[in-house]
Tab-separated table of C-alpha atoms in Angstrom:
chain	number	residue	atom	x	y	z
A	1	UNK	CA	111.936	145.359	97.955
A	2	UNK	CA	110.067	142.545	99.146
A	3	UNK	CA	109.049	141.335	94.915
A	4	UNK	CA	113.275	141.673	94.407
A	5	UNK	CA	113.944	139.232	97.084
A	6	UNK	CA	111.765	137.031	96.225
A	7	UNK	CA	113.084	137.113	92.911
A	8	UNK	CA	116.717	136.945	93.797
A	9	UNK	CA	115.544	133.714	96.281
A	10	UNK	CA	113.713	132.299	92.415
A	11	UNK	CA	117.141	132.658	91.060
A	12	UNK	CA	118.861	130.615	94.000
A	13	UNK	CA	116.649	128.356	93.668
A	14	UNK	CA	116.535	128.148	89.887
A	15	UNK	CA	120.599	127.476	89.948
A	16	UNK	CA	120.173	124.138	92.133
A	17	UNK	CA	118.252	122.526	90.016
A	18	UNK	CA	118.763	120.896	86.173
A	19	UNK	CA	116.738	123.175	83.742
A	20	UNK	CA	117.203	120.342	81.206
A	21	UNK	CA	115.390	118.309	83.503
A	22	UNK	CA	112.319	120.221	84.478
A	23	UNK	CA	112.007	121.181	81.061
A	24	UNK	CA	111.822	117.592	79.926
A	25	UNK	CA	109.692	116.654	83.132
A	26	UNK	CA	107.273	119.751	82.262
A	27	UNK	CA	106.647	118.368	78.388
A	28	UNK	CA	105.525	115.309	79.300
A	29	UNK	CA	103.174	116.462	82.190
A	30	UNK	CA	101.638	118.651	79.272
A	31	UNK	CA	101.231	115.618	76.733
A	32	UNK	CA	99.749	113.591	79.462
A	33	UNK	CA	96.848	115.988	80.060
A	34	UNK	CA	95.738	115.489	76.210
A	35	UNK	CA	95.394	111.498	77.431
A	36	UNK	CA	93.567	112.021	80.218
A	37	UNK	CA	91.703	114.532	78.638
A	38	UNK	CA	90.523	111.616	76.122
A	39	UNK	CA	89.777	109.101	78.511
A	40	UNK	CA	87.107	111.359	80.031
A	41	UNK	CA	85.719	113.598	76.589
A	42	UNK	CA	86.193	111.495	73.435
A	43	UNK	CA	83.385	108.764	72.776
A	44	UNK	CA	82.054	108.925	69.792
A	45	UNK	CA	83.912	110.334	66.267
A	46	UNK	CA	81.961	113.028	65.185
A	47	UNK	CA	81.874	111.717	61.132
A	48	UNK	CA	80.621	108.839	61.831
A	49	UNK	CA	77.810	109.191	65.282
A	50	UNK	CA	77.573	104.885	65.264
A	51	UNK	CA	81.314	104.243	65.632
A	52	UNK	CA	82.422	104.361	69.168
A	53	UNK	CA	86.283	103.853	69.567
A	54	UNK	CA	86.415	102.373	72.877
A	55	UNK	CA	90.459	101.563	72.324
A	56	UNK	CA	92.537	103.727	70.858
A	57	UNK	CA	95.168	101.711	70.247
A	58	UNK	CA	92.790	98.731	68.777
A	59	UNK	CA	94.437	98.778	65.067
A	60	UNK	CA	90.772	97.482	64.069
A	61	UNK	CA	88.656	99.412	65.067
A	62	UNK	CA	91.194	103.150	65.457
A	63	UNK	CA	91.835	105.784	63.065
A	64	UNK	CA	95.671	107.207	62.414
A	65	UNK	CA	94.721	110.430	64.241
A	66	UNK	CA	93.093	108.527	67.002
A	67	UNK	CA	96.266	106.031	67.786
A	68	UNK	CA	98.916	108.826	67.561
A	69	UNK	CA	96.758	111.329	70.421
A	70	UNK	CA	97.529	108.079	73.001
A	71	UNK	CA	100.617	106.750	71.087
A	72	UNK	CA	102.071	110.602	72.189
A	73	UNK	CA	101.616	110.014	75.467
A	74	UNK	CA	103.126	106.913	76.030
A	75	UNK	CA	105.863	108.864	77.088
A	76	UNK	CA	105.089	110.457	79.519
A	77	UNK	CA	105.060	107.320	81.962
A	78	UNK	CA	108.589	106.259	81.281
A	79	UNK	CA	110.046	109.817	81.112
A	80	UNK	CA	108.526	110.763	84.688
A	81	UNK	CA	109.526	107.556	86.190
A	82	UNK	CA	113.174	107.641	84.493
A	83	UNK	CA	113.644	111.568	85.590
A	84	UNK	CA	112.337	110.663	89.179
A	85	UNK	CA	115.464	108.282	89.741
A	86	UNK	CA	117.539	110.693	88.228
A	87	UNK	CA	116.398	113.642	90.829
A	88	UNK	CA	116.808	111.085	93.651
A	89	UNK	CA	120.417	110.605	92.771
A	90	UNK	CA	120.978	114.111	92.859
A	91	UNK	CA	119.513	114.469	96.205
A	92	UNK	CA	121.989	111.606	96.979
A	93	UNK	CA	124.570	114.872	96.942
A	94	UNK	CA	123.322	116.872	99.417
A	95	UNK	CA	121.615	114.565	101.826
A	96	UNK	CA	123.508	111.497	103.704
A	97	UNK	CA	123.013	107.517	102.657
A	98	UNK	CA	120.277	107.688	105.979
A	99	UNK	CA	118.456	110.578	105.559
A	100	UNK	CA	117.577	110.100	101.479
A	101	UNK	CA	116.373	106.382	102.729
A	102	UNK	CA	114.013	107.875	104.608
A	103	UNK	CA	112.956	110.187	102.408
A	104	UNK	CA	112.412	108.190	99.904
A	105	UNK	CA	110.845	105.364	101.991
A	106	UNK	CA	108.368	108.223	103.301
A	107	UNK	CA	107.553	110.057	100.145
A	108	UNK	CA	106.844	106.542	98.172
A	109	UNK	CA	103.848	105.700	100.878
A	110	UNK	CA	102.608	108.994	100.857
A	111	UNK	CA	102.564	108.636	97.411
A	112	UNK	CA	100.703	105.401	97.734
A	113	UNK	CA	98.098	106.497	99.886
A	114	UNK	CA	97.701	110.244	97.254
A	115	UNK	CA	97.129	107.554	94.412
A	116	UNK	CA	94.052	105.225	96.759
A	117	UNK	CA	92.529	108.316	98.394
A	118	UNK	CA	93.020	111.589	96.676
A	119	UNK	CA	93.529	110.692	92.872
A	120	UNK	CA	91.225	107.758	93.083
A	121	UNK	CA	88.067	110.105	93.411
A	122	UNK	CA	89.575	112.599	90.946
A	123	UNK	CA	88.635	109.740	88.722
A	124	UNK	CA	85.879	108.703	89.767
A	125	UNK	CA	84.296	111.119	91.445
A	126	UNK	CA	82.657	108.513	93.687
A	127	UNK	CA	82.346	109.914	97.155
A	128	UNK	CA	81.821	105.976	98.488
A	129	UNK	CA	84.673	104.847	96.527
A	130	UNK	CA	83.732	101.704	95.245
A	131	UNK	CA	86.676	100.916	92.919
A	132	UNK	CA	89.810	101.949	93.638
A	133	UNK	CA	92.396	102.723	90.964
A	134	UNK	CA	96.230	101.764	91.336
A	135	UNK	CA	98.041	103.943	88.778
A	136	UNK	CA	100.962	105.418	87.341
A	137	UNK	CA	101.598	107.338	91.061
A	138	UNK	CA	101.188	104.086	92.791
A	139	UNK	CA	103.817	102.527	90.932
A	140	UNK	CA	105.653	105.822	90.976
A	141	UNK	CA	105.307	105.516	94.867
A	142	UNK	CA	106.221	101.560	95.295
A	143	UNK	CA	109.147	102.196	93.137
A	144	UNK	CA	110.029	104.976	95.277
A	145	UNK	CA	109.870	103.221	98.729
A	146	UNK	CA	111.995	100.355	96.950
A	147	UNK	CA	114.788	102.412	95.735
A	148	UNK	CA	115.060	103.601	99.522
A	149	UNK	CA	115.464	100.319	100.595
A	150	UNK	CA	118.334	100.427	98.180
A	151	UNK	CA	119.906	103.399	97.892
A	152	UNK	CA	122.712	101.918	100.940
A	153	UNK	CA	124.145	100.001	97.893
A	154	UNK	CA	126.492	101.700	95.166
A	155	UNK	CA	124.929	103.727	92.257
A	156	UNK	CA	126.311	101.198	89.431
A	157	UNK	CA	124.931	97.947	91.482
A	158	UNK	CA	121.616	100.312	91.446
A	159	UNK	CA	122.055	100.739	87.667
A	160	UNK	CA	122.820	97.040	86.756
A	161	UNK	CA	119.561	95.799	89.050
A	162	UNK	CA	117.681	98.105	86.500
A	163	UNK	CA	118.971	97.011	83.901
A	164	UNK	CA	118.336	93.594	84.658
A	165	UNK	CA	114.678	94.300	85.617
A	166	UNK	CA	113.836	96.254	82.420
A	167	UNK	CA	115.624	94.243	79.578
A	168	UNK	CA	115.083	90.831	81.628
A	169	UNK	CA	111.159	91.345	82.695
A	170	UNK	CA	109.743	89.983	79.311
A	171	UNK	CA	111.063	86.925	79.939
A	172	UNK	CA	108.039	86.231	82.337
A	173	UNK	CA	105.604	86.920	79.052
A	174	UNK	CA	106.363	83.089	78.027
A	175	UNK	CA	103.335	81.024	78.975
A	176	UNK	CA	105.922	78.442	80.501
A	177	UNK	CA	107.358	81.112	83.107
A	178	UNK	CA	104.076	82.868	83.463
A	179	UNK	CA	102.077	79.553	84.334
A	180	UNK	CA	104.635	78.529	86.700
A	181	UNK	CA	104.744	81.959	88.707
A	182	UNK	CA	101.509	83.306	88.240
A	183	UNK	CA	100.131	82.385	91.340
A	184	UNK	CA	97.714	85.179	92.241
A	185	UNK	CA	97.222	88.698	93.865
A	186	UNK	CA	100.879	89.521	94.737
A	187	UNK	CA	102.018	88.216	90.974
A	188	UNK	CA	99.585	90.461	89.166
A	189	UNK	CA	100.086	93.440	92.025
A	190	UNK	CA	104.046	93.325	90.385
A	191	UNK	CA	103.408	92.477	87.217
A	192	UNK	CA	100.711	90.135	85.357
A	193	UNK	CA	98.017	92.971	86.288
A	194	UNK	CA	96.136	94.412	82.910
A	195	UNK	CA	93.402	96.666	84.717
A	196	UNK	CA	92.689	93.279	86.755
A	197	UNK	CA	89.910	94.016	89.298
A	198	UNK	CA	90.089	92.447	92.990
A	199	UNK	CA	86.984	92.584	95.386
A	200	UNK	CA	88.221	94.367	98.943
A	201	UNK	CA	84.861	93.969	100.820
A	202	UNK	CA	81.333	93.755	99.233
A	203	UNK	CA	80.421	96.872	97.056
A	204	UNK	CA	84.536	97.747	97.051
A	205	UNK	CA	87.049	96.587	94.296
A	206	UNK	CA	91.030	97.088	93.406
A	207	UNK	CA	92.016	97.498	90.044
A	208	UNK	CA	95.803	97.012	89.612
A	209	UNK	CA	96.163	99.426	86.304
A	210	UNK	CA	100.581	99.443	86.878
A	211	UNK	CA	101.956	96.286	87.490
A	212	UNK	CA	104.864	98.319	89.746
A	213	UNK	CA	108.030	95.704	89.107
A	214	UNK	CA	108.727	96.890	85.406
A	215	UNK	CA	108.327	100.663	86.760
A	216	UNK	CA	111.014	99.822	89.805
A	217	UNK	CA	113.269	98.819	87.191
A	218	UNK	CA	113.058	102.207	85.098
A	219	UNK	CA	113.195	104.575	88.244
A	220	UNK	CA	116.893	102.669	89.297
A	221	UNK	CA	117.671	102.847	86.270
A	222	UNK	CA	117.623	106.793	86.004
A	223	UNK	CA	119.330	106.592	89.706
A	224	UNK	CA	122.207	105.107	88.466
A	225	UNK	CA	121.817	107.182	85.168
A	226	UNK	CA	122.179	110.563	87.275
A	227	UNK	CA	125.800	110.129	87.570
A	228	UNK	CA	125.986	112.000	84.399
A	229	UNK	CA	124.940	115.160	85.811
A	230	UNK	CA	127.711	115.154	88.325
A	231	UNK	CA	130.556	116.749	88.555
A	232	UNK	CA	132.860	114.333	86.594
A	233	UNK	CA	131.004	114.773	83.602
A	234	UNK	CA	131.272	117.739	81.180
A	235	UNK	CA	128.066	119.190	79.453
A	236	UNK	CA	129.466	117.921	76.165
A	237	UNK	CA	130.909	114.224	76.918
A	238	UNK	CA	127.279	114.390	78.667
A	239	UNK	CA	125.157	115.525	75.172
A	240	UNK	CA	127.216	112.920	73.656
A	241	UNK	CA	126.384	109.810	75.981
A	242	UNK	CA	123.010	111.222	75.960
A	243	UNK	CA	122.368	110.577	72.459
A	244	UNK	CA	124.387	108.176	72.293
A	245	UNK	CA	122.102	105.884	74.845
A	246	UNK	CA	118.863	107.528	73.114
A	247	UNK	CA	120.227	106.387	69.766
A	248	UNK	CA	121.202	102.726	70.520
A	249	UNK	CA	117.658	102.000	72.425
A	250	UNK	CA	115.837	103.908	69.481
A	251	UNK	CA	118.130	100.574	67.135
A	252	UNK	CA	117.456	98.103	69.902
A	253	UNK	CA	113.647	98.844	69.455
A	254	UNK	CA	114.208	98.445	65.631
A	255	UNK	CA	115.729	95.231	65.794
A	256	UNK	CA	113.721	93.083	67.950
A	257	UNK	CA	110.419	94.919	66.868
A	258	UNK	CA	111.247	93.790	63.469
A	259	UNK	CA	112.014	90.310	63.994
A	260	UNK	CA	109.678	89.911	67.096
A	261	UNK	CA	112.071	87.784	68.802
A	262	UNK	CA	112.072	89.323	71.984
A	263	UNK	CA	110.308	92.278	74.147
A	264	UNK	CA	106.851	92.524	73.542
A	265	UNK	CA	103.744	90.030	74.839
A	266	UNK	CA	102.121	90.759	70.655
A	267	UNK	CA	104.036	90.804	67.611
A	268	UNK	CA	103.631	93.183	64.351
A	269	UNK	CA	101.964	92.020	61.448
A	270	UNK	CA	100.827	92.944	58.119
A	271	UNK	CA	97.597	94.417	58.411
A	272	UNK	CA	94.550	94.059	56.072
A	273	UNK	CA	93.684	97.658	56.086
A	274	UNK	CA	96.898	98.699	53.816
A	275	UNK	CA	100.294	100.279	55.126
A	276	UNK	CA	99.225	102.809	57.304
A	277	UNK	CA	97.978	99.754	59.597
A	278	UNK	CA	100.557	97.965	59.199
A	279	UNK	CA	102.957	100.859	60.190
A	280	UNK	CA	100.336	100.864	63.494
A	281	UNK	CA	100.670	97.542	64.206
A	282	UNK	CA	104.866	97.905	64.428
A	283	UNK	CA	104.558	100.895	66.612
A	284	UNK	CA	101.672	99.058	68.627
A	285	UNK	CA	103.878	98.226	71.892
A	286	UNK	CA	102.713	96.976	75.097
A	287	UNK	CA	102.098	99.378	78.131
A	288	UNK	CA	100.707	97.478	80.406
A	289	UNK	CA	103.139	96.264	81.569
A	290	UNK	CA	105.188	98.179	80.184
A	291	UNK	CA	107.399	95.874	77.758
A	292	UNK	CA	111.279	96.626	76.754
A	293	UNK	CA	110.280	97.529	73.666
A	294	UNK	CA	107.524	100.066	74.895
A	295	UNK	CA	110.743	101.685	77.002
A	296	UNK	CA	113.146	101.417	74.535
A	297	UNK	CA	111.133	103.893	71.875
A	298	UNK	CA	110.302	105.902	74.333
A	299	UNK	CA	112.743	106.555	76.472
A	300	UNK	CA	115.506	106.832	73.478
A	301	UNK	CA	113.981	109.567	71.997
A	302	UNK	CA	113.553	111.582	75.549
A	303	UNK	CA	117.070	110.971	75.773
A	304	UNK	CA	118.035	112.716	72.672
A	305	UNK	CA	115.565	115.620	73.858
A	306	UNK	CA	117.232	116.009	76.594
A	307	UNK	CA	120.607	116.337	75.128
A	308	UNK	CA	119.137	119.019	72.699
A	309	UNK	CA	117.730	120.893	75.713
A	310	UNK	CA	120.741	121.063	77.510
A	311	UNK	CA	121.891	124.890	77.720
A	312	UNK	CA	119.281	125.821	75.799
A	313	UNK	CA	116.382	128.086	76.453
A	314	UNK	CA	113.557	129.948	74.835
A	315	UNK	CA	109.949	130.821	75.740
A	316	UNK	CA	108.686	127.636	75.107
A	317	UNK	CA	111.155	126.062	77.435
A	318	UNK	CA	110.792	128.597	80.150
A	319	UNK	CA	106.540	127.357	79.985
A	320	UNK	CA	107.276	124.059	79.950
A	321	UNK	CA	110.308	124.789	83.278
A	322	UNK	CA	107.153	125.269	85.364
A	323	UNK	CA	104.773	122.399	84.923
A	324	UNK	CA	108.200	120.529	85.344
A	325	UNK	CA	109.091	121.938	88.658
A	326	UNK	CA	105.967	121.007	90.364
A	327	UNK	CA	105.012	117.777	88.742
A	328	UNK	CA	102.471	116.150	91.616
A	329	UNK	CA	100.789	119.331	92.151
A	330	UNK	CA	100.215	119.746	88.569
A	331	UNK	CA	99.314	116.013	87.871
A	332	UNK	CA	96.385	116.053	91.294
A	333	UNK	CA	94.906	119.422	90.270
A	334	UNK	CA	94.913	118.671	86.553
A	335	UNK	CA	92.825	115.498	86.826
A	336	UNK	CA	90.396	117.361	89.251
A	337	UNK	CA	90.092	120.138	86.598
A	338	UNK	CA	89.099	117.709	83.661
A	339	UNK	CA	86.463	116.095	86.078
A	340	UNK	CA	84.996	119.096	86.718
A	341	UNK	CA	85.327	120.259	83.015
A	342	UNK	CA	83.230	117.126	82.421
A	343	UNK	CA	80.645	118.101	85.290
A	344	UNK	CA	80.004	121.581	83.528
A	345	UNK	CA	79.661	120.107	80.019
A	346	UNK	CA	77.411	116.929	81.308
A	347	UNK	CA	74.668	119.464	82.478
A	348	UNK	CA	75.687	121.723	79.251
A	349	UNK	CA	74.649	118.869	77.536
A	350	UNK	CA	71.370	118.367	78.774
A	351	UNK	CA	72.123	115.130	81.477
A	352	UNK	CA	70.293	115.056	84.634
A	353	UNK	CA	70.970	113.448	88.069
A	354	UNK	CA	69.572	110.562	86.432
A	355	UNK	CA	72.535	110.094	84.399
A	356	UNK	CA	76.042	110.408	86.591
A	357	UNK	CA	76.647	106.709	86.906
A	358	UNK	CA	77.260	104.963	83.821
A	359	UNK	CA	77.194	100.507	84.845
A	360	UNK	CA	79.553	100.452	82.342
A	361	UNK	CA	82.368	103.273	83.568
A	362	UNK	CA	83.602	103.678	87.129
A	363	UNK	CA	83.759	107.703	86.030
A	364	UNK	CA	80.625	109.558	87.654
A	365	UNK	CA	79.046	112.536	84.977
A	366	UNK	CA	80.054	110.019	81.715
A	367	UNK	CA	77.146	108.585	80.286
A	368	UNK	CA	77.589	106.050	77.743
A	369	UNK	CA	76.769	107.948	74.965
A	370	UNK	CA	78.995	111.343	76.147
A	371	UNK	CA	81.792	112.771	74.145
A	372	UNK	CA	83.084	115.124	71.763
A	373	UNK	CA	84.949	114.710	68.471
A	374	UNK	CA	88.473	114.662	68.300
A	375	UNK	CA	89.003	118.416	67.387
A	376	UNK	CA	87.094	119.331	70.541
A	377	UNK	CA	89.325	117.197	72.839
A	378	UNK	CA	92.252	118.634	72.039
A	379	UNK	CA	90.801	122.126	72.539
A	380	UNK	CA	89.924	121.354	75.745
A	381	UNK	CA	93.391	120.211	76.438
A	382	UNK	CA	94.814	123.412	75.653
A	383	UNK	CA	92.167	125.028	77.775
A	384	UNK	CA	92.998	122.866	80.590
A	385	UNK	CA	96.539	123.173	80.405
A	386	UNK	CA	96.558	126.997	79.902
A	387	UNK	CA	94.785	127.287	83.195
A	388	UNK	CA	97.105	125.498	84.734
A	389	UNK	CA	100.039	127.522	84.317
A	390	UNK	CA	99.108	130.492	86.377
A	391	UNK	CA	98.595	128.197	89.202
A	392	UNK	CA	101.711	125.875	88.695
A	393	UNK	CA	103.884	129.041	88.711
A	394	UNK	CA	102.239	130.352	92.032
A	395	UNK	CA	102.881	127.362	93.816
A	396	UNK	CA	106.411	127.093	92.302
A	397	UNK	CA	106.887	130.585	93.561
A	398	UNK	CA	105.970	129.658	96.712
A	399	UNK	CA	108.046	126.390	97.233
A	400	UNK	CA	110.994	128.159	95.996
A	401	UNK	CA	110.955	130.847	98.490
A	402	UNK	CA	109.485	128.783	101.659
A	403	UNK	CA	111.100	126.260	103.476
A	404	UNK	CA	108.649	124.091	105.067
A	405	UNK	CA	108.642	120.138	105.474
A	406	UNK	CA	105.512	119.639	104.044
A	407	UNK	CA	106.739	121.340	100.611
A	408	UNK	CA	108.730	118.253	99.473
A	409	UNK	CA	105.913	115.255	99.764
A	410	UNK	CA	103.447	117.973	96.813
């Protein structure tokens, strides 16, 4: 009796939320692990023991392989930033101008304070915390607190302010803007930053990894996109605006990538190593920040995803529905996992105590000359995210049949 309730209080739950949504959520939480995954395992390609990729995306020095495992996951960013301002607009629905304000304000510190303290040593595994990491959840969480401040105004102001932030931010890439504005630690904090390093107090540094401003302008944007999934808006008119949108920033991206007029700080070229390279080099788009045309490519094809995932299910999609449903959970315990992965193969590997900090990594347990090939690093993704799942559908189990306060902020 009790398992059929709380199966009947799954299905409640299940019906209040977007499947199309957490499905899309959950595939890009399961790309990103292969990134991080390859930040901490891959050093050295196993064909060749004296060339160490230290950039993946460095169309010298990379391999095709090599570039698409992080092109992938560019992504995921965008996707999880987009979808969060999309969930906040639904919330709008059931919650009063006041009370989603201060959610949002509320969750968006918290958030903050998860990225300095808890995910920061997930990184590093540095119990004294000497550099401190602000990443995708910081931004996530800045963005957050900012779209509280403005969630008072109407949706389509919302949408137009994100608009104007993410197809008008690039303009600050010309050296006359950027010399003229570019005055220091609050300019790079919203967006100059390229993993630039501050010093907090002696023996304690900052590194700004997600300039936040570009970020703010994706997450309003998918607030004032979630209109779509109200009530005015039919499943099909909604498939059709879908790709619609997906399909017009997949041309944008096409057009101003080609002529490199507009959108990214470095421009395509023909590259000595043959087509291939060259092909790189027009993909090649700018993360951090993230530039228009980094957005544009990926989140037109999401877009289109999503439209092809709407009212439609399978296995694979009913996987993917969990990692979606409980995407900070997932996203803290999967970067602890990989850490520890790396503890257990460190000693496997013959290191001693000697050897857990590297000068030349702020990771603890990653010696300079640690790593696997890339075959190996994408088994140990699918390890990592297998193990997941079992405890991703727990907790999902849980928040969907308890109501407590604390639920909402993990």
């Amino acid at each position: 009796m009790g398992e059929l309730s709380t199966n009947n209080a799954l299905s409640v739950a299940s019906k209040k939320r977007i499947q199309s949504l957490d499905v899309l959520r959950g595939i890009v939480m399961v790309i990103m692990a292969l990134d991080h995954v390859r930040d901490f395992f891959y050093n050295v390609d196993a064909t060749n023991a004296a060339t160490v990729v230290t950039d993946p995306t460095n169309i010298n020095t990379t391999t095709p392989a090599l570039f698409f495992t992080r092109w992938i996951t560019h992504f995921c960013a965008p996707v999880f930033v987009f979808l969060s301002g999309t969930s906040a607009w639904l919330m709008s629905r059931s919650k009063s101008k006041g009370e989603l304000s201060r959610f949002l304000i509320q969750r968006g510190l918290w958030l903050v304070f998860i990225e300095v303290v808890v995910i920061t040593f997930g990184w590093s595994f540095d119990p004294l915390y000497h550099l401190f990491f602000l990443q995708v959840i910081w931004a996530f969480g800045i963005s957050m607190f900012v779209l509280g401040l403005l969630v008072y105004l109407p949706a389509n102001l919302i949408l137009c302010l994100g608009f104007i932030i993410v197809f008008g931010h690039n303009v600050l890439d010309y050296p006359v803007v950027e010399r003229s504005i570019q005055t220091g630690f609050l300019s790079n904090l919203s967006y100059f930053a390229q993993f630039t390093v501050y010093d907090i107090v002696q023996g304690h540094s900052l590194m700004i990894i997600y300039a936040f401003l570009p970020w703010t302008g994706v997450m309003l944007l998918g607030y004032g996109f979630g209109k779509v999934y109200g009530p005015d808006f039919s499943a099909g008119r909604r498939k059709k605006l879908l790709v619609a949108i997906g399909s017009g920033l997949i041309l944008i991206f096409l057009l101003l990538r080609f002529t490199n007029v507009y959108g990214d700080r470095v421009a395509w070229k023909i590259h000595p190593r043959g087509w291939m390279y060259t092909f790189l080099s027009f993909l090649n788009v700018n993360k951090y920040p993230p530039s228009l045309l980094y957005l544009c490519i990926t989140l037109g094809p999401a877009l289109i995803v999503l439209s092809l995932l709407e009212n439609f299910g399978n296995r694979f999609t009913r996987l993917m529905r969990i990692y979606g449903r409980v995407p900070l959970f997932y996203y803290i315990l999967h970067i602890y996992i990989i850490h520890m992965l790396v503890v257990i193969a460190f000693y496997a590997s013959g290191y001693t105590s000697a050897d857990i900090i590297n000068p030349q990594s702020p990771f603890y347990f990653c010696p300079p000359d640690f790593g696997f090939s890339l075959p190996v690093v994408y088994m140990i993704w699918i390890f990592v995210v297998i193990v997941l799942y079992p405890l991703c559908k727990r907790y999902n189990e849980y928040k969907s049949t308890h109501h407590k306060w604390w639920l909402d902020y993990l």
